[in-house]
Tab-separated table of C-alpha atoms in Angstrom:
chain	number	residue	atom	x	y	z
A	1	MET	CA	199.100	79.833	-3.905
A	2	LEU	CA	196.227	82.191	-3.175
A	3	LYS	CA	193.874	79.832	-5.016
A	4	ILE	CA	194.910	76.910	-2.785
A	5	LEU	CA	194.408	78.917	0.411
A	6	PHE	CA	190.977	80.020	-0.752
A	7	ARG	CA	189.902	76.437	-1.377
A	8	LEU	CA	191.173	75.339	2.042
A	9	SER	CA	189.310	78.184	3.714
A	10	PHE	CA	186.112	77.145	1.924
A	11	VAL	CA	186.404	73.551	3.107
A	12	LEU	CA	186.945	74.617	6.720
A	13	SER	CA	183.903	76.894	6.552
A	14	ALA	CA	181.774	74.027	5.296
A	15	LEU	CA	182.924	71.784	8.146
A	16	LEU	CA	182.062	74.482	10.686
A	17	LEU	CA	178.575	74.790	9.186
A	18	VAL	CA	178.026	71.058	9.533
A	19	ALA	CA	179.189	71.112	13.162
A	20	CYS	CA	176.882	74.013	14.010
A	21	SER	CA	173.956	72.208	12.386
A	22	GLY	CA	174.517	69.148	14.650
A	23	ASN	CA	174.400	71.291	17.842
A	24	ASP	CA	170.778	72.239	17.135
A	25	ASN	CA	169.592	68.645	17.880
A	26	GLU	CA	170.398	67.633	21.455
A	27	THR	CA	169.748	63.883	20.915
A	28	ASP	CA	172.418	63.700	18.193
A	29	MET	CA	175.161	64.908	20.550
A	30	HIS	CA	177.724	62.544	22.011
A	31	TYR	CA	177.597	62.241	25.804
A	32	PRO	CA	180.722	61.012	27.601
A	33	ILE	CA	180.498	57.842	29.669
A	34	GLY	CA	179.370	58.724	33.188
A	35	THR	CA	177.347	61.817	32.217
A	36	PRO	CA	174.102	61.994	34.258
A	37	VAL	CA	171.019	62.110	32.021
A	38	GLU	CA	167.275	61.720	32.509
A	39	VAL	CA	165.666	58.629	30.945
A	40	GLN	CA	162.361	56.791	31.226
A	41	LEU	CA	162.014	53.118	32.156
A	42	ARG	CA	158.797	51.280	31.292
A	43	LEU	CA	158.017	47.999	33.059
A	44	SER	CA	155.480	45.380	31.957
A	45	PRO	CA	154.758	41.627	32.319
A	46	VAL	CA	155.814	39.283	29.528
A	47	GLY	CA	153.063	38.052	27.229
A	48	SER	CA	152.700	34.832	25.247
A	49	TYR	CA	155.295	33.182	23.009
A	50	ASN	CA	153.518	30.183	21.503
A	51	ALA	CA	150.105	28.595	21.268
A	52	THR	CA	150.252	26.962	24.696
A	53	ARG	CA	151.400	30.047	26.574
A	54	ALA	CA	149.415	32.922	28.072
A	55	GLU	CA	147.968	35.842	26.232
A	56	ASP	CA	148.116	38.779	28.609
A	57	ALA	CA	144.586	39.658	27.520
A	58	ASN	CA	143.505	36.483	29.360
A	59	ALA	CA	145.314	37.394	32.574
A	60	LYS	CA	143.388	38.392	35.672
A	61	ASP	CA	144.021	41.701	37.418
A	62	GLU	CA	145.601	39.921	40.374
A	63	GLU	CA	148.105	38.313	37.961
A	64	MET	CA	149.504	41.732	37.135
A	65	MET	CA	151.924	44.005	38.986
A	66	ASN	CA	150.834	45.281	42.365
A	67	SER	CA	154.315	46.505	43.294
A	68	TRP	CA	157.641	46.764	41.491
A	69	VAL	CA	161.357	47.128	42.095
A	70	VAL	CA	164.009	48.089	39.524
A	71	ILE	CA	167.723	47.847	40.364
A	72	VAL	CA	170.179	49.420	37.907
A	73	VAL	CA	173.813	48.269	38.127
A	74	ASN	CA	176.726	49.918	36.262
A	75	ASN	CA	179.585	48.146	34.495
A	76	GLN	CA	181.592	48.232	37.759
A	77	ASN	CA	178.896	46.025	39.373
A	78	GLN	CA	177.795	48.864	41.629
A	79	ILE	CA	174.122	49.619	42.230
A	80	GLU	CA	173.541	52.978	40.590
A	81	LYS	CA	169.820	53.339	41.124
A	82	ILE	CA	167.001	51.573	42.998
A	83	GLU	CA	163.443	52.532	42.118
A	84	SER	CA	160.297	50.968	43.597
A	85	GLY	CA	156.604	51.676	43.841
A	86	SER	CA	153.064	50.318	44.024
A	87	ILE	CA	150.301	50.177	41.476
A	88	SER	CA	146.857	48.631	41.313
A	89	ASN	CA	145.369	46.556	38.498
A	90	LEU	CA	147.665	47.977	35.829
A	91	GLU	CA	149.476	46.042	33.138
A	92	GLN	CA	152.210	48.622	32.667
A	93	VAL	CA	153.834	51.411	34.659
A	94	GLY	CA	156.143	54.142	33.406
A	95	ILE	CA	158.981	55.128	35.721
A	96	ALA	CA	159.713	58.697	34.678
A	97	ASP	CA	162.476	61.151	35.665
A	98	VAL	CA	165.092	58.523	36.435
A	99	ILE	CA	168.621	59.938	36.429
A	100	LEU	CA	171.217	57.437	35.135
A	101	THR	CA	174.721	57.907	33.858
A	102	VAL	CA	175.623	57.274	30.223
A	103	GLY	CA	176.976	53.782	29.665
A	104	GLU	CA	176.031	50.105	29.718
A	105	LYS	CA	173.823	48.912	32.588
A	106	THR	CA	172.461	45.633	33.903
A	107	VAL	CA	168.887	46.118	35.053
A	108	TYR	CA	167.157	43.710	37.458
A	109	SER	CA	163.380	44.070	37.405
A	110	PHE	CA	160.851	42.594	39.826
A	111	ALA	CA	157.141	42.712	40.501
A	112	ASN	CA	155.306	41.704	43.672
A	113	ILE	CA	158.615	41.009	45.478
A	114	SER	CA	159.726	43.481	48.144
A	115	LEU	CA	163.259	44.822	48.556
A	116	THR	CA	163.391	43.031	51.905
A	117	LYS	CA	162.626	39.670	50.298
A	118	LEU	CA	165.176	40.349	47.561
A	119	ALA	CA	167.831	41.044	50.193
A	120	THR	CA	166.938	37.763	51.909
A	121	ALA	CA	167.226	35.873	48.602
A	122	LEU	CA	170.663	37.436	48.051
A	123	ASN	CA	171.714	36.711	51.645
A	124	VAL	CA	172.477	40.362	52.419
A	125	GLN	CA	171.103	42.639	55.122
A	126	SER	CA	169.849	45.281	52.694
A	127	LEU	CA	170.159	46.583	49.149
A	128	SER	CA	171.342	50.173	48.740
A	129	GLU	CA	172.777	52.356	46.010
A	130	GLY	CA	176.558	51.951	45.927
A	131	ASN	CA	176.446	48.267	46.980
A	132	VAL	CA	178.172	45.690	44.773
A	133	LEU	CA	175.779	43.349	42.960
A	134	THR	CA	176.913	40.924	40.254
A	135	LEU	CA	174.956	38.907	37.716
A	136	ASP	CA	176.421	35.742	39.244
A	137	ASN	CA	174.965	36.780	42.612
A	138	MET	CA	171.554	37.220	41.048
A	139	LYS	CA	171.667	33.965	39.091
A	140	ALA	CA	172.606	32.034	42.235
A	141	ALA	CA	169.852	33.585	44.379
A	142	LEU	CA	166.949	31.314	45.394
A	143	PHE	CA	163.311	32.206	45.932
A	144	SER	CA	160.196	30.252	46.879
A	145	PRO	CA	157.198	31.592	44.930
A	146	ASN	CA	154.758	29.106	46.578
A	147	GLY	CA	152.769	28.961	43.364
A	148	ASN	CA	150.801	25.742	43.849
A	149	ASN	CA	147.101	26.639	44.192
A	150	TRP	CA	148.135	30.290	44.329
A	151	ASN	CA	145.082	32.337	45.352
A	152	GLY	CA	145.885	35.775	43.994
A	153	THR	CA	147.055	37.338	47.257
A	154	ASN	CA	149.699	40.063	46.770
A	155	GLY	CA	150.262	39.217	43.091
A	156	ILE	CA	152.400	36.618	41.338
A	157	PRO	CA	156.163	37.128	41.913
A	158	MET	CA	157.928	38.210	38.699
A	159	SER	CA	161.570	38.754	37.763
A	160	ASN	CA	164.018	39.301	34.912
A	161	TRP	CA	167.323	40.898	34.009
A	162	GLN	CA	168.318	42.890	30.921
A	163	THR	CA	171.298	44.792	29.569
A	164	ILE	CA	170.620	48.325	28.330
A	165	THR	CA	172.891	51.097	27.041
A	166	VAL	CA	172.137	54.677	28.091
A	167	THR	CA	173.419	57.079	25.413
A	168	GLY	CA	171.638	60.356	26.221
A	169	PRO	CA	168.598	62.077	27.722
A	170	LYS	CA	164.928	61.537	26.840
A	171	GLU	CA	165.464	57.853	26.043
A	172	THR	CA	162.856	55.213	26.856
A	173	HIS	CA	163.939	51.700	27.827
A	174	ASP	CA	161.338	48.899	27.991
A	175	LEU	CA	161.789	46.399	30.814
A	176	PHE	CA	159.950	43.077	31.135
A	177	VAL	CA	159.246	40.712	34.016
A	178	CYS	CA	158.355	36.993	33.845
A	179	ARG	CA	155.817	35.423	36.173
A	180	MET	CA	157.675	32.916	38.337
A	181	ILE	CA	154.817	30.395	38.344
A	182	ALA	CA	152.755	28.669	35.645
A	183	LYS	CA	149.038	28.615	34.891
A	184	LEU	CA	147.261	25.477	33.671
A	185	GLU	CA	143.745	25.493	32.290
A	186	PHE	CA	141.880	22.198	31.909
A	187	GLN	CA	139.167	22.200	29.234
A	188	ILE	CA	136.974	19.178	29.981
A	189	LYS	CA	134.347	18.046	27.477
A	190	ASN	CA	131.642	15.479	28.129
A	191	ILE	CA	130.824	13.327	25.079
A	192	THR	CA	129.844	10.213	27.016
A	193	GLY	CA	126.187	10.559	26.107
A	194	LYS	CA	125.462	10.732	29.827
A	195	GLU	CA	123.282	13.699	30.741
A	196	ILE	CA	125.503	14.885	33.610
A	197	ILE	CA	129.104	14.156	34.634
A	198	LYS	CA	130.328	15.388	38.022
A	199	ILE	CA	134.068	16.013	38.395
A	200	LYS	CA	134.955	15.753	42.097
A	201	ASN	CA	138.652	16.555	41.697
A	202	ILE	CA	141.492	17.036	39.208
A	203	SER	CA	145.134	16.445	40.132
A	204	ILE	CA	148.506	16.591	38.406
A	205	SER	CA	151.638	14.720	39.485
A	206	ASP	CA	155.366	15.534	39.671
A	207	ILE	CA	154.981	19.193	40.652
A	208	THR	CA	157.619	21.110	42.642
A	209	PRO	CA	156.217	21.506	46.198
A	210	ASN	CA	155.511	24.842	47.846
A	211	GLY	CA	158.365	25.852	50.118
A	212	THR	CA	160.895	24.453	47.651
A	213	ALA	CA	163.360	26.859	46.120
A	214	THR	CA	163.560	27.866	42.507
A	215	LYS	CA	166.045	30.327	41.025
A	216	LEU	CA	165.154	33.991	41.491
A	217	MET	CA	166.081	34.771	37.887
A	218	PRO	CA	164.674	33.049	34.785
A	219	ALA	CA	166.992	30.651	32.957
A	220	SER	CA	167.633	33.295	30.280
A	221	THR	CA	167.060	37.012	29.917
A	222	VAL	CA	163.856	38.217	28.281
A	223	THR	CA	164.177	41.286	26.080
A	224	SER	CA	160.744	41.624	24.477
A	225	ASP	CA	157.078	41.139	25.240
A	226	GLU	CA	157.085	38.050	23.017
A	227	ALA	CA	159.494	35.979	25.084
A	228	SER	CA	161.494	33.117	23.656
A	229	GLU	CA	160.654	29.673	24.955
A	230	MET	CA	161.171	29.480	28.707
A	231	GLN	CA	162.792	26.599	30.580
A	232	PRO	CA	162.452	25.715	34.278
A	233	ASN	CA	165.269	27.136	36.372
A	234	LEU	CA	165.288	24.694	39.278
A	235	PRO	CA	168.343	24.209	41.495
A	236	GLU	CA	169.223	21.098	43.442
A	237	ARG	CA	165.936	20.518	45.218
A	238	VAL	CA	166.276	22.077	48.685
A	239	ASN	CA	163.471	23.144	50.992
A	240	ILE	CA	164.412	26.718	51.932
A	241	ASP	CA	162.085	26.708	54.950
A	242	ASN	CA	163.767	23.553	56.284
A	243	PRO	CA	167.095	22.783	54.541
A	244	THR	CA	167.146	19.267	56.012
A	245	VAL	CA	164.041	18.367	54.014
A	246	GLY	CA	163.968	17.684	50.302
A	247	ASN	CA	166.032	15.898	47.704
A	248	ASN	CA	166.664	15.912	44.001
A	249	ASN	CA	163.534	13.857	43.296
A	250	GLN	CA	161.165	15.804	45.514
A	251	SER	CA	157.760	16.379	43.926
A	252	THR	CA	154.112	16.460	44.886
A	253	THR	CA	150.664	15.938	43.411
A	254	VAL	CA	148.553	19.096	43.279
A	255	ASN	CA	144.773	18.914	43.622
A	256	VAL	CA	142.900	21.479	41.556
A	257	LEU	CA	139.529	21.311	43.309
A	258	ASN	CA	140.769	20.177	46.755
A	259	GLY	CA	137.511	18.373	47.468
A	260	THR	CA	135.748	21.647	48.245
A	261	GLU	CA	133.825	21.954	45.006
A	262	GLU	CA	132.794	19.965	41.966
A	263	ILE	CA	132.336	20.626	38.272
A	264	THR	CA	129.074	19.542	36.657
A	265	ILE	CA	129.318	19.003	32.894
A	266	ALA	CA	126.298	18.281	30.713
A	267	ASN	CA	126.586	16.090	27.618
A	268	ASP	CA	128.402	17.896	24.770
A	269	GLU	CA	129.326	20.693	27.183
A	270	THR	CA	132.860	21.913	28.014
A	271	LYS	CA	133.833	23.307	31.420
A	272	ASN	CA	137.164	24.853	32.438
A	273	ALA	CA	139.211	24.553	35.617
A	274	THR	CA	142.362	26.573	36.317
A	275	VAL	CA	145.277	25.970	38.666
A	276	TYR	CA	148.549	27.805	39.336
A	277	LEU	CA	151.704	25.729	39.783
A	278	ASN	CA	155.378	26.043	40.583
A	279	GLU	CA	157.599	25.435	37.576
A	280	SER	CA	158.418	21.733	37.443
A	281	LYS	CA	160.144	19.097	35.378
A	282	ILE	CA	160.015	15.329	35.184
A	283	ASP	CA	163.032	13.740	36.842
A	284	PRO	CA	165.273	11.954	34.279
A	285	THR	CA	165.108	8.802	36.413
A	286	SER	CA	161.298	8.765	36.427
A	287	ARG	CA	159.994	5.414	35.257
A	288	TYR	CA	157.241	6.880	33.109
A	289	GLY	CA	158.754	10.270	32.326
A	290	LEU	CA	155.322	11.917	32.087
A	291	PHE	CA	153.057	14.183	34.099
A	292	MET	CA	149.894	12.303	35.091
A	293	ILE	CA	146.448	13.921	35.214
A	294	THR	CA	143.825	12.216	37.406
A	295	LEU	CA	140.120	13.039	37.255
A	296	THR	CA	137.908	11.837	40.101
A	297	ILE	CA	134.419	11.375	38.689
A	298	ASP	CA	131.175	10.769	40.571
A	299	LYS	CA	129.784	7.701	38.834
A	300	ASP	CA	126.371	6.742	40.193
A	301	GLY	CA	127.276	7.944	43.679
A	302	ALA	CA	130.729	6.296	43.792
A	303	ASN	CA	134.035	7.965	43.000
A	304	GLU	CA	135.936	6.622	39.986
A	305	GLU	CA	139.393	7.756	38.883
A	306	VAL	CA	140.376	8.334	35.264
A	307	ARG	CA	144.050	8.943	34.433
A	308	TYR	CA	145.742	10.603	31.501
A	309	ALA	CA	149.441	10.816	30.680
A	310	LEU	CA	150.633	14.130	29.234
A	311	VAL	CA	152.791	12.819	26.410
A	312	SER	CA	155.811	14.901	25.421
A	313	ASN	CA	156.201	16.015	21.819
A	314	ASP	CA	157.988	18.727	19.890
A	315	ASN	CA	155.141	21.230	20.187
A	316	GLU	CA	153.935	20.763	23.757
A	317	LYS	CA	157.161	19.713	25.540
A	318	TRP	CA	155.314	18.037	28.385
A	319	THR	CA	158.467	16.940	30.198
A	320	TYR	CA	158.430	20.297	31.991
A	321	ILE	CA	156.247	23.205	33.054
A	322	ALA	CA	158.146	26.494	32.994
A	323	ARG	CA	157.620	29.816	34.729
A	324	ASN	CA	155.314	32.197	32.864
A	325	ASP	CA	153.637	29.256	31.063
A	326	TYR	CA	149.924	29.303	30.366
A	327	ARG	CA	149.104	25.807	29.139
A	328	ILE	CA	145.703	24.636	27.991
A	329	ILE	CA	144.974	20.918	28.466
A	330	PRO	CA	141.938	19.561	26.589
A	331	ILE	CA	140.389	16.448	28.176
A	332	VAL	CA	137.584	14.556	26.441
A	333	LEU	CA	135.412	12.289	28.592
A	334	ASP	CA	134.142	9.492	26.385
A	335	ASP	CA	132.015	6.407	26.997
A	336	TYR	CA	134.725	3.962	25.949
A	337	LYS	CA	137.649	2.396	27.783
A	338	LEU	CA	140.520	0.302	26.470
A	339	ASP	CA	141.874	-2.622	28.493
A	340	ILE	CA	144.280	-5.435	27.737
A	341	ILE	CA	144.085	-9.097	28.778
A	342	PRO	CA	147.344	-11.067	28.974
A	343	ILE	CA	147.341	-14.753	28.076
A	344	ASP	CA	150.355	-16.969	28.792
A	345	TYR	CA	151.033	-20.622	29.549
A	346	PRO	CA	153.037	-20.909	32.770
A	347	PRO	CA	154.071	-24.282	34.240
A	348	ILE	CA	152.205	-25.732	37.216
A	349	GLY	CA	152.844	-23.741	40.375
A	350	VAL	CA	153.751	-20.523	38.541
A	351	TYR	CA	151.434	-17.522	38.617
A	352	PRO	CA	149.800	-16.550	35.310
A	353	ALA	CA	150.424	-13.108	33.828
A	354	SER	CA	148.462	-10.265	35.398
A	355	VAL	CA	147.733	-6.612	34.617
A	356	LYS	CA	147.341	-3.790	37.103
A	357	GLU	CA	147.091	-0.018	36.875
A	358	GLU	CA	150.063	1.909	38.254
A	359	ASP	CA	150.273	5.717	38.210
A	360	GLY	CA	148.167	6.059	35.086
A	361	THR	CA	150.054	3.395	33.137
A	362	PHE	CA	149.435	-0.352	33.179
A	363	THR	CA	151.907	-3.093	34.048
A	364	CYS	CA	151.665	-6.662	32.808
A	365	THR	CA	153.775	-9.056	34.859
A	366	SER	CA	154.767	-12.505	33.608
A	367	HIS	CA	156.612	-15.181	35.625
A	368	ALA	CA	157.618	-17.695	32.972
A	369	ALA	CA	159.307	-18.029	29.590
A	370	GLY	CA	157.399	-19.078	26.490
A	371	GLU	CA	154.649	-17.811	24.235
A	372	PHE	CA	152.143	-15.176	25.269
A	373	SER	CA	149.536	-12.848	23.794
A	374	LEU	CA	148.041	-9.471	24.742
A	375	GLN	CA	144.353	-9.104	23.862
A	376	PRO	CA	142.935	-5.528	23.559
A	377	VAL	CA	139.358	-5.132	24.791
A	378	VAL	CA	137.141	-2.062	24.227
A	379	THR	CA	134.153	-1.610	26.543
A	380	ARG	CA	131.391	0.982	26.936
A	381	TYR	CA	131.274	2.456	30.431
A	382	SER	CA	127.535	3.127	30.320
A	383	THR	CA	126.380	-0.378	29.376
A	384	GLY	CA	129.351	-2.676	30.032
A	385	GLU	CA	129.049	-3.819	26.400
A	386	GLN	CA	132.245	-5.248	24.863
A	387	LEU	CA	132.710	-4.025	21.296
A	388	PRO	CA	133.634	-6.469	18.530
A	389	TYR	CA	136.513	-5.890	16.116
A	390	GLY	CA	135.506	-4.287	12.821
A	391	ALA	CA	134.945	-1.112	10.811
A	392	THR	CA	131.182	-0.583	11.271
A	393	GLU	CA	129.235	1.216	13.992
A	394	ASN	CA	130.052	0.148	17.585
A	395	THR	CA	133.254	-1.683	16.644
A	396	TRP	CA	136.953	-1.024	17.149
A	397	SER	CA	140.065	-1.540	15.039
A	398	TYR	CA	143.831	-1.437	15.594
A	399	VAL	CA	145.664	1.674	14.354
A	400	ASP	CA	148.234	0.272	11.942
A	401	LYS	CA	151.890	0.572	13.027
A	402	SER	CA	150.979	2.233	16.348
A	403	TRP	CA	152.646	-0.537	18.426
A	404	THR	CA	155.967	0.673	19.880
A	405	ILE	CA	158.719	-1.081	21.847
A	406	SER	CA	161.145	0.750	24.148
A	407	ASN	CA	163.806	-0.578	26.512
A	408	PRO	CA	163.197	-4.317	25.802
A	409	ASN	CA	166.257	-5.497	27.810
A	410	SER	CA	166.377	-8.853	25.954
A	411	ILE	CA	163.263	-10.166	27.732
A	412	TYR	CA	161.775	-11.262	24.398
A	413	LYS	CA	162.733	-14.307	22.378
A	414	THR	CA	160.216	-13.068	19.809
A	415	ALA	CA	159.158	-9.445	20.174
A	416	PRO	CA	155.371	-9.054	20.348
A	417	ALA	CA	153.689	-7.937	17.129
A	418	TRP	CA	150.121	-7.401	15.909
A	419	ASN	CA	148.266	-10.482	14.671
A	420	ALA	CA	145.862	-9.051	12.084
A	421	THR	CA	143.881	-12.301	11.855
A	422	ASP	CA	143.154	-12.872	15.529
A	423	HIS	CA	143.366	-9.195	16.565
A	424	TYR	CA	145.899	-9.397	19.366
A	425	PHE	CA	149.628	-9.011	19.996
A	426	GLU	CA	151.679	-12.180	20.250
A	427	GLY	CA	155.285	-12.971	21.118
A	428	SER	CA	157.459	-15.116	23.388
A	429	PHE	CA	159.649	-14.512	26.458
A	430	ASN	CA	163.268	-15.439	27.031
A	431	ASN	CA	164.487	-16.639	30.417
A	432	TYR	CA	165.886	-13.171	31.134
A	433	THR	CA	164.160	-10.903	33.639
A	434	GLY	CA	163.535	-7.247	32.929
A	435	GLU	CA	160.874	-4.971	31.494
A	436	ALA	CA	159.814	-3.262	28.263
A	437	TYR	CA	157.572	-0.275	27.529
A	438	HIS	CA	154.886	-0.296	24.827
A	439	GLU	CA	152.231	1.975	23.396
A	440	PHE	CA	149.476	1.286	20.890
A	441	SER	CA	146.223	2.882	19.719
A	442	VAL	CA	142.821	1.666	18.593
A	443	LEU	CA	140.075	3.457	16.679
A	444	VAL	CA	136.510	3.263	18.040
A	445	ASN	CA	133.739	3.575	15.453
A	446	LYS	CA	130.958	5.297	17.409
A	447	GLY	CA	128.420	5.655	14.607
A	448	ASN	CA	127.371	8.520	12.342
A	449	SER	CA	130.986	8.709	11.083
A	450	ALA	CA	132.195	9.656	14.590
A	451	GLN	CA	135.454	8.045	15.671
A	452	GLN	CA	137.580	8.148	18.815
A	453	THR	CA	141.257	7.169	19.162
A	454	LEU	CA	142.203	5.451	22.424
A	455	THR	CA	145.869	4.967	23.384
A	456	TYR	CA	147.164	2.347	25.815
A	457	ARG	CA	150.498	2.563	27.651
A	458	LEU	CA	151.938	-0.666	28.994
A	459	TRP	CA	154.999	-1.874	30.880
A	460	VAL	CA	155.624	-5.598	30.330
A	461	ILE	CA	157.592	-7.029	33.244
A	462	ARG	CA	159.295	-10.443	33.094
A	463	LYS	CA	160.104	-11.745	36.579
């Protein structure tokens, strides 16, 4: 019996020693929910997350945080703490000596947006500690960043929300904010052989207008400096300055140079032009479903427009431009252009097929059933020379299997296909009206093993 009591006493002594050892390290102690403790919050802008997004090292000072607001909400949806301040030309600010209670928190972080503007976005008179603030309220809030041609004044608006858990004192919690607008950089190279090219303007279509609301919060929370892929967070398109203006398809074309300057590019030289934009997405009902880039070029004293379609693919995702994006768009100015000549055989009194340019894509309209052909033509801008078909210098050739057909709507009796002997597309129309979309590419042999791929986008319309 004495032996058993001795062993029990020994075990209890050991447990007491372990407990005393734990009290020496304050951070290992358990703090009850609701215990006030001092923690540090560190706030910084989100960096890049893939090859087409921004590296913060490339950001200008005015793209950083000039002012900040942090709102901490407890699990009862009550505002526990509001902190705010101003900084100048800093990428990161530490908010020290913040007293929070132990427990789970939702933290709303902002840069370059005042508390007054946040209250307006939330449709409340003011924001104060003790007020109720839910995540649903924040996700529903609208804000107009007015990012198109943003000029750096007062800093880019930024926002985000995160969930953190406060467990004890001396903790550091990293908070991140996303820029609410996008940055596009055009890299334009002149390989025309012409000594100087003057760019008078650059524009991009289908952009959300200034004064149009976007969501205050990003589409999803960001919890690290390397953010996951962002998506636009656009509501039903409503103009918040005038609610009677605007609709679901509202968009605008943004001019990069605005006619106030020009870019001069020497042969084999690359020049850059940058523009800030509101986050935008192509409307699902858009006929072309693509952003269009237009360059206005001074050609021998007369303005000439060159258009490019930003084609969507798995890597670039050019059906949208999201907040916090930094996208680089390479544009190569070459001396070659690709046209197409339609040939059909309409009855007397019926118009022949015709081609016209429309929003950066070409439409070929036919008014009769029967056989037709589409003849590609490659021409040099500088000389007007029409290149022959072939594989030697100063010739062009069809890129095998590049011809695509989308949305044919039964307009074809025989779908057009490449004729490798005569070097054109041939097919025949039904009596049905409608339209079909096509793309194809040709390869230009420029000499000295240099080659250039030209792509043509065509709507064939049967009326």
